[in-house]
Tab-separated table of C-alpha atoms and ligand atoms in Angstrom:
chain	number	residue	atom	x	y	z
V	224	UNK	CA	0.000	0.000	0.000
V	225	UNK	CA	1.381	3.579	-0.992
V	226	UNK	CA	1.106	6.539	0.679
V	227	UNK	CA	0.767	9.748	-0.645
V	228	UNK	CA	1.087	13.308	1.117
V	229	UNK	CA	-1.836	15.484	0.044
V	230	UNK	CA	-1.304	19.534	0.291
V	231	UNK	CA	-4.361	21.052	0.291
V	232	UNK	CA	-3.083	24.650	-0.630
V	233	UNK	CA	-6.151	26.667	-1.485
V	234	UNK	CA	-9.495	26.576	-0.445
V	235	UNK	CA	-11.049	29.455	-2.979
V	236	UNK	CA	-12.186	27.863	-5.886
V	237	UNK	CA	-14.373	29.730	-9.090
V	238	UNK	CA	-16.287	26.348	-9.599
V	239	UNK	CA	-19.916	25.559	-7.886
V	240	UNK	CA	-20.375	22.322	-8.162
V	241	UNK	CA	-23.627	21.359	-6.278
V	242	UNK	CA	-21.809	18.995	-3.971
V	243	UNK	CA	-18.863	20.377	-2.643
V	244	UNK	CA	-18.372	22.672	0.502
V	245	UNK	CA	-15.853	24.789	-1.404
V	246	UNK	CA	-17.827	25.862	-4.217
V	247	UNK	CA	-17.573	29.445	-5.186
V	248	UNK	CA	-21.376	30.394	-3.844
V	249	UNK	CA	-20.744	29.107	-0.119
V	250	UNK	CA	-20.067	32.222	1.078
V	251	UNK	CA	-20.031	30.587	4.763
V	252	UNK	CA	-17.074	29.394	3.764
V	253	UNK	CA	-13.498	30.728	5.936
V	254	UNK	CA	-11.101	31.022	2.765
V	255	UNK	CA	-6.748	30.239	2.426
V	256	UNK	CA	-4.059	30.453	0.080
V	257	UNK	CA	-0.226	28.807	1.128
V	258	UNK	CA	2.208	30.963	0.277
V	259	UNK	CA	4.726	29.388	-2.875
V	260	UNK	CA	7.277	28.839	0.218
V	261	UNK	CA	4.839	27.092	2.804
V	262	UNK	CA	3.630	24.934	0.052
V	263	UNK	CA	7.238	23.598	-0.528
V	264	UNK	CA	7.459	23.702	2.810
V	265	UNK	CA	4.332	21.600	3.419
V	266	UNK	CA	6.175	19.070	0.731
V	267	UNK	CA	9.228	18.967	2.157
V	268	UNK	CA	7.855	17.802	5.649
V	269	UNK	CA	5.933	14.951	4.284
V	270	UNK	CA	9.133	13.946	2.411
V	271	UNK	CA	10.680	13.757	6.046
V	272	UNK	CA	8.060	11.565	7.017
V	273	UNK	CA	8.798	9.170	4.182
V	274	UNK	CA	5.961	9.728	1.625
V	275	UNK	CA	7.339	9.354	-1.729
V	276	UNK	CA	4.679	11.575	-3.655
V	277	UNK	CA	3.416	14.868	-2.957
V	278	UNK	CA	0.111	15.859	-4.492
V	279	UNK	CA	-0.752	19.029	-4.584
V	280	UNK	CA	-4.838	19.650	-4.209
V	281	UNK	CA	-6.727	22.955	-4.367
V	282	UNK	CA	-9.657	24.173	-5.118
V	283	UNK	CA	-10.020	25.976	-8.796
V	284	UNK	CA	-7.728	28.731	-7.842
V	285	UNK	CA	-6.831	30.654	-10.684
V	286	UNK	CA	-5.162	32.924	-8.419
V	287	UNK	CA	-2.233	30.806	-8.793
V	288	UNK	CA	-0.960	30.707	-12.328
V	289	UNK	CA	0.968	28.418	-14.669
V	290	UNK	CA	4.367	30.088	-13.646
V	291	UNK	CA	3.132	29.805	-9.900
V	292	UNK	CA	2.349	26.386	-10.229
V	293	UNK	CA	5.215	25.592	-12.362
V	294	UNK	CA	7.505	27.421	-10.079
V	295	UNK	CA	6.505	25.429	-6.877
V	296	UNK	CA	7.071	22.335	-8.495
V	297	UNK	CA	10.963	23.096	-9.480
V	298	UNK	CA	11.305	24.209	-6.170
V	299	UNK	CA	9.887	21.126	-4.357
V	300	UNK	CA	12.086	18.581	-6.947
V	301	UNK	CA	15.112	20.726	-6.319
V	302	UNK	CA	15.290	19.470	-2.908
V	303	UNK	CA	13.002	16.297	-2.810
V	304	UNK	CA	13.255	13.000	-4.511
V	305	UNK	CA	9.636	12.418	-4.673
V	306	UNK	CA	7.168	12.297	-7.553
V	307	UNK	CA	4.798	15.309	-7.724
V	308	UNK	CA	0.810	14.622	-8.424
V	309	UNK	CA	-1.582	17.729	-9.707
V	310	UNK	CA	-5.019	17.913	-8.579
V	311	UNK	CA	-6.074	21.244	-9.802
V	312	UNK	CA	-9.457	21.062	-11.257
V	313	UNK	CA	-9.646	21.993	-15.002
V	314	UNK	CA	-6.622	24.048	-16.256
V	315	UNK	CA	-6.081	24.715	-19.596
V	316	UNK	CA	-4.367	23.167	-22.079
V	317	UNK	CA	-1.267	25.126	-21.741
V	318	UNK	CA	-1.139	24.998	-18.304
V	319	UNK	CA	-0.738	21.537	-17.709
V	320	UNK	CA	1.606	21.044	-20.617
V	321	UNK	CA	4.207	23.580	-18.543
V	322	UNK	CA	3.779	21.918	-15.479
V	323	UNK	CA	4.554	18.180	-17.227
V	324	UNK	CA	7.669	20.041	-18.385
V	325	UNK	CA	8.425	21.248	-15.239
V	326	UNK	CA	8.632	17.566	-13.489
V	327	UNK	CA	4.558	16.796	-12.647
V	328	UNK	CA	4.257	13.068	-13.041
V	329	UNK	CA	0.619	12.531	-12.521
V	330	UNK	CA	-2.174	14.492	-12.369
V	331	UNK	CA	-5.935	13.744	-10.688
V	332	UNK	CA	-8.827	15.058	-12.080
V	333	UNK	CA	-12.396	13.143	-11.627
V	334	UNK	CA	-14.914	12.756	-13.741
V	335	UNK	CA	-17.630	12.506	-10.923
V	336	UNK	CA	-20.157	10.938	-13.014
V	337	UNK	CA	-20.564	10.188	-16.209
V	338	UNK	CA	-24.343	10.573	-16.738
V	339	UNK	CA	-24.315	13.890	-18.739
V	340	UNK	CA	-27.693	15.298	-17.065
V	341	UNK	CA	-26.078	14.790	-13.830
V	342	UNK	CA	-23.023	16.243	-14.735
V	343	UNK	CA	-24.613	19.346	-16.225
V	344	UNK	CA	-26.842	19.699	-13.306
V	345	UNK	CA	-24.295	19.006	-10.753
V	346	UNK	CA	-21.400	21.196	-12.263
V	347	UNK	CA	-22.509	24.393	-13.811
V	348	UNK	CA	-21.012	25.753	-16.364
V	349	UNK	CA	-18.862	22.723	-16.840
V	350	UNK	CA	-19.062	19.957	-19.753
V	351	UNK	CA	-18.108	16.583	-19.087
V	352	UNK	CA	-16.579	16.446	-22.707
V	353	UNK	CA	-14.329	18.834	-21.779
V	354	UNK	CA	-13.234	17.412	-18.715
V	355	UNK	CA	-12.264	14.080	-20.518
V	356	UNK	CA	-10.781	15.461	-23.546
V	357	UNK	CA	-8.303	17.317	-21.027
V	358	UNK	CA	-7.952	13.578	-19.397
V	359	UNK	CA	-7.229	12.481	-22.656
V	360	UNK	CA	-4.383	15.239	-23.389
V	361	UNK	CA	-2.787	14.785	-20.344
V	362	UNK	CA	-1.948	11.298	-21.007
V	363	UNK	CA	-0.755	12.118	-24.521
V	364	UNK	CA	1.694	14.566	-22.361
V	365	UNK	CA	2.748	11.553	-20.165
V	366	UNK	CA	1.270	12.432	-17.202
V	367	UNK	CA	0.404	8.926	-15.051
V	368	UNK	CA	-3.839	9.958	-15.143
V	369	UNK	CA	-6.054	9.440	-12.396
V	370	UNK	CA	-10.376	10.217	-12.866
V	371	UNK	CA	-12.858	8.670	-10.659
V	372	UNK	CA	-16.664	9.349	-9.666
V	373	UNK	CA	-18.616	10.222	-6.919
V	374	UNK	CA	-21.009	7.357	-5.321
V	375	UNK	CA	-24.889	8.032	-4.589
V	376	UNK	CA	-25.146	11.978	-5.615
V	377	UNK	CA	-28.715	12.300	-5.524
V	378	UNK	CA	-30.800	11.026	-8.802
V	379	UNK	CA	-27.716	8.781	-9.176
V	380	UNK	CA	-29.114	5.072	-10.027
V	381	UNK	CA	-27.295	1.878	-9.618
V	382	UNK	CA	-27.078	1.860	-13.544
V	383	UNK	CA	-25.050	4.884	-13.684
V	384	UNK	CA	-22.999	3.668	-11.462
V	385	UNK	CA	-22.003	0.064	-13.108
V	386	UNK	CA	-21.681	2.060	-16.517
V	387	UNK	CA	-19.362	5.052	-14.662
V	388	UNK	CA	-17.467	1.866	-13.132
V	389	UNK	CA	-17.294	0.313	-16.946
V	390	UNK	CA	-16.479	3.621	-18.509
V	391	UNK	CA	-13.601	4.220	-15.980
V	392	UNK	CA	-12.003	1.193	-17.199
V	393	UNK	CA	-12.221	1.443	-20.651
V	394	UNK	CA	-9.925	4.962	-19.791
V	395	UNK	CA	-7.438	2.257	-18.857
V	396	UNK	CA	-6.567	5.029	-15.975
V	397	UNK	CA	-3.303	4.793	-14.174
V	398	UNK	CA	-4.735	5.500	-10.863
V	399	UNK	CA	-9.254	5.276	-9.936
V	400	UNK	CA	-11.012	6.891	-7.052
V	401	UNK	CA	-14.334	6.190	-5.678
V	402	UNK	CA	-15.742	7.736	-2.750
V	403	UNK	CA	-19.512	8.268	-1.034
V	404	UNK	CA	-21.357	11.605	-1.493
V	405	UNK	CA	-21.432	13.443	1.807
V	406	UNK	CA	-24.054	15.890	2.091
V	407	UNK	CA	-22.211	19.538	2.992
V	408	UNK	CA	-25.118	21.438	4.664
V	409	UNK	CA	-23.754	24.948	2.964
V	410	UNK	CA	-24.528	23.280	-0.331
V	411	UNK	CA	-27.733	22.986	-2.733
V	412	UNK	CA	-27.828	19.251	-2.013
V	413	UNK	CA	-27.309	19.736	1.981
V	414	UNK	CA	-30.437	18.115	3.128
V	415	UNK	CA	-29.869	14.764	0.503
V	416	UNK	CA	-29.045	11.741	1.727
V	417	UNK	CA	-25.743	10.529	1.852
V	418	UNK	CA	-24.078	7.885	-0.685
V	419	UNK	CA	-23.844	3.980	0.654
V	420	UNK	CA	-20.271	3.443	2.078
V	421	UNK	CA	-20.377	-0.250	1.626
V	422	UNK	CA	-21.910	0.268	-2.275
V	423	UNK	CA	-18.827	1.944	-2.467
V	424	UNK	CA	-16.563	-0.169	-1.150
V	425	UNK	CA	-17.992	-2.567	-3.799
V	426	UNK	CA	-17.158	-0.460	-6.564
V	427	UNK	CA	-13.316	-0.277	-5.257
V	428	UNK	CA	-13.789	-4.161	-5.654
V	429	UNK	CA	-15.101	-4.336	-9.142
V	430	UNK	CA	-12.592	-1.661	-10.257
V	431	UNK	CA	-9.903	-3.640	-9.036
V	432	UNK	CA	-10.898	-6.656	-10.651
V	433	UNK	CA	-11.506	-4.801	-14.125
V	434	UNK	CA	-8.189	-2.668	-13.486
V	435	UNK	CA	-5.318	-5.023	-12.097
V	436	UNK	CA	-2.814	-2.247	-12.247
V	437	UNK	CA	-4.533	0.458	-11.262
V	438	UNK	CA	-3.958	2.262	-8.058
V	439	UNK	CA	-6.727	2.717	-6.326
V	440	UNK	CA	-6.833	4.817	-3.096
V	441	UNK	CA	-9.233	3.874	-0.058
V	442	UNK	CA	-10.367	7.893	0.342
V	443	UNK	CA	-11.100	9.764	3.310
V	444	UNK	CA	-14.919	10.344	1.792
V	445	UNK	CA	-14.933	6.495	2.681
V	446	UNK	CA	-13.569	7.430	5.963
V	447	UNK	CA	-15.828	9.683	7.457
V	448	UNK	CA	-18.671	6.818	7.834
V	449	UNK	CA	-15.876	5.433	9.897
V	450	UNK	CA	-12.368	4.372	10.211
V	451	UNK	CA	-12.973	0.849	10.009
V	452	UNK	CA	-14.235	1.477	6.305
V	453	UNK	CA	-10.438	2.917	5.351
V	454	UNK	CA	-9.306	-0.705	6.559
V	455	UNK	CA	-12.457	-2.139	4.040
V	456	UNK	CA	-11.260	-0.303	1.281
V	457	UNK	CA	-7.628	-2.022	1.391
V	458	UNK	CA	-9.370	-5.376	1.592
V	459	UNK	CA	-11.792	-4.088	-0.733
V	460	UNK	CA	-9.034	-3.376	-3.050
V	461	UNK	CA	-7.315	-0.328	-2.747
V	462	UNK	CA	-3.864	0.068	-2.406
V	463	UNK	CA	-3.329	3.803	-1.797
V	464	UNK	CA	-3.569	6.080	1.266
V	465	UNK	CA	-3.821	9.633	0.892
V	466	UNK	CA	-3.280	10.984	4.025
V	467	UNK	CA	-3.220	14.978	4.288
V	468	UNK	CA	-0.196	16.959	5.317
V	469	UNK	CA	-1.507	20.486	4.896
V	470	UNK	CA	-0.431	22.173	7.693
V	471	UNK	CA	-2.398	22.133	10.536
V	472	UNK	CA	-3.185	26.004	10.924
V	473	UNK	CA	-5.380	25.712	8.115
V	474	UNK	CA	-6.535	22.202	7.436
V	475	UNK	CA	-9.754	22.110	8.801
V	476	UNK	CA	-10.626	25.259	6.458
V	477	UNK	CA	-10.359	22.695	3.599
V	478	UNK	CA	-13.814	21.292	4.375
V	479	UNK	CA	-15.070	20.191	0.989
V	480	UNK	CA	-17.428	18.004	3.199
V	481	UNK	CA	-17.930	18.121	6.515
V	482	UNK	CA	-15.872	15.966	8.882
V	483	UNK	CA	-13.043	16.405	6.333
V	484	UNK	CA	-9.386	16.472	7.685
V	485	UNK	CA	-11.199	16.268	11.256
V	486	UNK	CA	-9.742	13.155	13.948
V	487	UNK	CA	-6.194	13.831	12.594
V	488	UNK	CA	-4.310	14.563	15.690
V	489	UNK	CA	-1.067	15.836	13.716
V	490	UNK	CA	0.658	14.798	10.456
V	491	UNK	CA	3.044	12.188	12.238
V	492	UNK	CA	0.754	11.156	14.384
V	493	UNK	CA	-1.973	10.855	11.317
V	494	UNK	CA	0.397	8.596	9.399
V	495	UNK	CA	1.737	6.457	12.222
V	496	UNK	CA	-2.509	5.466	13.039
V	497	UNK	CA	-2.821	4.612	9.561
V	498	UNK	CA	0.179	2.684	8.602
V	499	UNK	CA	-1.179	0.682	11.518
V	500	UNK	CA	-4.410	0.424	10.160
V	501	UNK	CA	-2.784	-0.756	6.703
V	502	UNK	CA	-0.800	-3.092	9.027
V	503	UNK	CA	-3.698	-4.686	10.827
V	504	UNK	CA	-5.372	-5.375	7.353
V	505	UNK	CA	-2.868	-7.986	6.812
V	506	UNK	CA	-1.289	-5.412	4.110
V	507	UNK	CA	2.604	-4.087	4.123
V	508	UNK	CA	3.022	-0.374	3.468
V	509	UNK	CA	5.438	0.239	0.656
V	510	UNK	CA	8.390	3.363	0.780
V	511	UNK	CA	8.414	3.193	-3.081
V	512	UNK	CA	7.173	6.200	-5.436
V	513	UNK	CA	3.973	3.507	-6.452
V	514	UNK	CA	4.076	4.084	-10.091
V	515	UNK	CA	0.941	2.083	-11.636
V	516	UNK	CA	2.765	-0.711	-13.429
V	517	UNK	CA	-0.044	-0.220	-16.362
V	518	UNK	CA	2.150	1.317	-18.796
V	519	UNK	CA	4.783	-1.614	-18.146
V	520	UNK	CA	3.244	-4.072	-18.492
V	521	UNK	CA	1.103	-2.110	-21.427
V	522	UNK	CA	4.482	-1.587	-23.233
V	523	UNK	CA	5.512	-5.696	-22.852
V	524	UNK	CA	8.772	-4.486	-21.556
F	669	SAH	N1	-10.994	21.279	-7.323
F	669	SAH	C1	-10.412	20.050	-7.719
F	669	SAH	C2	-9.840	19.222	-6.581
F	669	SAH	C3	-10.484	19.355	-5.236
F	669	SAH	S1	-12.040	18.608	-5.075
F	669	SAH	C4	-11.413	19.232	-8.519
F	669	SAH	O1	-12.611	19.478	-8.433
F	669	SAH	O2	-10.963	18.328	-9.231
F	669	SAH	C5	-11.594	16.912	-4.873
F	669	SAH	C6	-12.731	15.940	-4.954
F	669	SAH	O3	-13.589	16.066	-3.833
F	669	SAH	C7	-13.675	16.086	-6.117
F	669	SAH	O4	-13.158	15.481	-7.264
F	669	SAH	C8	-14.956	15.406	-5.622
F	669	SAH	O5	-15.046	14.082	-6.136
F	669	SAH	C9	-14.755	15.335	-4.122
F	669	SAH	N2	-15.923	15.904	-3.406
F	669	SAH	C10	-16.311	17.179	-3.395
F	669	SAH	N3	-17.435	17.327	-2.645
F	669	SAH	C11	-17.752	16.095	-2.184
F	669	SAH	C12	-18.804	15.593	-1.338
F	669	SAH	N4	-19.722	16.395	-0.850
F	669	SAH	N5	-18.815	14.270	-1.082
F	669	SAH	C13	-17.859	13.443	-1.577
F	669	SAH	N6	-16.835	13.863	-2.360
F	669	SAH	C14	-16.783	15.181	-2.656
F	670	SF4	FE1	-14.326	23.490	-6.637
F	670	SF4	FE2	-13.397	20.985	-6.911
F	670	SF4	FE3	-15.208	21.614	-5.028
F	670	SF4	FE4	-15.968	21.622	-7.582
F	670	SF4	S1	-15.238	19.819	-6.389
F	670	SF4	S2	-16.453	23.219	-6.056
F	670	SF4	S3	-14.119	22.358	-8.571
F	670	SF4	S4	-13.127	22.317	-5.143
C-alpha cells in the first residue's frame, strides 16, 4: 500500500459544483491560500516523514498561475526526490503542458459521473466532454492519469454507477477513485441523503478486478462513515492512502465536506494510526514512489 502526502493549498475555488463545501457560492465558507514557500514547505515535511509523492490539491484557484504552479514544483524537486501529483481542477491546455515540463508526473482530475444530465446539473457551467478530452491530453503529455466518480449523488441510479465503473475502465486510468457523497449542509444538495459506504466499497472491488494495475486509493470520503471502512477499502481493493499533510493552521478550512481532515491529531501522528491500520489489514506499506505498473506491463517491456 502507498502513501501519498496530500497539500491542500487553497481553499477558494471559481467552480460551484452542487456537492462540494468549497464551491464558489458558499459564502459561509473561511477562505486560504499557502504561500509558494509554505507549500514547498508543506512538501518537504511529508518527504521527512517518508511519503514518496506529494500531491498538490486545491480548489479551482486561478489565483495561482501556470508560472506559480510551475515554479513550486521546481522548487519542491530541487530538494526532494519524490514524484509530484496535480489535482487542480480543469486548467487549460497550456497549463498543464508547462507543469509536465516542469517535473509533474501525474495528475488527478475526476470525472464525478458520467451521466451527462447529472453532470450538467451538478457542475454548472462545466461539460463533461471537456473534462475528458483534457484527461485524454494529459496522457498524450505523459502524465500517469487518475479520474474517478462520486457514489450516490442524488438522482444517481445503480445503472449509472455500473456504466461510470465500466467507462472508468475502458480509460485504462493509471490511478481510480471512488468515494460516497457526503451531504455539505452549505450546499444545494445539503439536506440529501448521503451515498452507501459499503456500495462503495464494492465499486473499489469491481474496479480492481476490471483494473489489475490500477492504483486505487481507499479515500477519506470512505472514511468519514468510519475508520474501520479505510481498513475495508484495502481489503476491498485499494492500495493507496492519501493521508493529508496540509499544515495544521489551516486544514480544517479545507472542508469540501464536513468531517473532512477532522480526527487527525497531527501529520506524524496521522500517518503512524494509519500505517497501523494498513498493518492490521494484513497489508505491508510500501516506501516506493507507487508508479501504476499499467504502462509496463502495457508496453511488454
Ligand atoms: N478542485 C479540484 C480538486 C479538489 S475537489 C477538482 O474538483 O478536481 C476533490 C474531490 O472532492 C472532487 O473530485 C470530488 O469528487 C470530491 N468531493 C467534493 N465534494 C464532495 C462531497 N460532498 N462528497 C464526496 N466527495 C466530494
Ligand atoms: Fe471546486 Fe473541486 Fe469543489 Fe468543484 S469539487 S467546487 S471544482 S473544489
Amino acid at each position: 500500500v502507498y502513501f501519498r502526502g496530500v497539500v491542500e493549498f487553497s481553499n477558494y475555488c471559481a467552480d460551484n459544483c452542487f456537492y462540494c463545501g468549497l464551491r464558489a457560492g458558499n459564502r459561509n465558507q473561511v477562505r486560504y491560500r499557502l504561500t509558494k514557500e509554505e507549500i514547498v514547505e508543506a512538501a518537504e515535511v511529508g518527504y521527512a516523514l517518508g511519503l514518496k509523492t506529494i500531491v498538490l490539491q486545491s480548489g479551482n484557484d486561478y489565483f495561482y498561475k501556470k508560472d506559480d504552479i510551475a515554479f513550486i514544483i521546481r522548487e519542491i524537486l530541487s530538494s526532494i526526490d519524490a514524484v509530484i501529483t496535480l489535482s487542480l481542477g480543469e486548467r487549460g491546455f497550456d497549463e498543464v503542458k508547462e507543469w509536465r515540463e516542469a517535473g509533474a508526473e501525474r495528475y488527478f482530475l475526476k470525472v464525478e459521473t458520467f451521466n451527462e444530465e447529472l453532470y450538467r446539473k451538478y457542475r454548472p457551467g462545466r461539460n463533461l466532454e471537456e473534462r475528458i478530452r483534457l484527461l485524454i491530453y494529459m496522457r498524450e503529455l505523459g502524465y500517469e492519469v487518475g479520474s474517478g466518480i462520486i457514489v450516490g449523488l442524488p438522482g444517481q441510479t445503480l445503472e449509472d454507477i455500473a456504466e461510470d465503473l465500466y467507462k472508468l475502465s475502458e480509460m485504462e486510468l493509471e490511478m481510480i477513485a471512488v468515494g460516497p457523497f457526503i451531504p455539505h449542509p452549505e450546499t444545494p444538495l445539503g439536506s440529501e441523503r448521503p451515498g452507501d459506504p459499503v456500495l462503495s466499497l464494492r465499486c473499489i472491488a469491481i474496479l480492481r478486478i476490471l483494473n489489475p494495475w490500477a492504483n486505487i486509493p481507499s479515500t477519506s470520503a470512505l472514511a468519514s462513515f468510519g475508520m474501520d471502512y479505510r481498513a475495508r477499502g484495502i481489503e476491498a481493493g485499494a492500495n493507496v492512502i492519501m493521508p493529508s499533510i496540509t499544515p495544521s493552521r489551516v486544514r480544517l478550512l479545507y472542508k469540501i465536506y464536513p468531517g473532512k481532515n477532522e480526527g487527525c491529531k497531527c501529520v506524524i501522528e496521522e500517518i503512524d494510526f494509519l500505517k497501523k491500520l494498513v498493518e492490521d489489514t494484513g497489508s505491508k506499506v510500501s516506501d516506493s514512489k507507487g508508479y501504476s505498473p499499467r504502462r509496463f506491463y502495457a508496453e511488454g517491456s
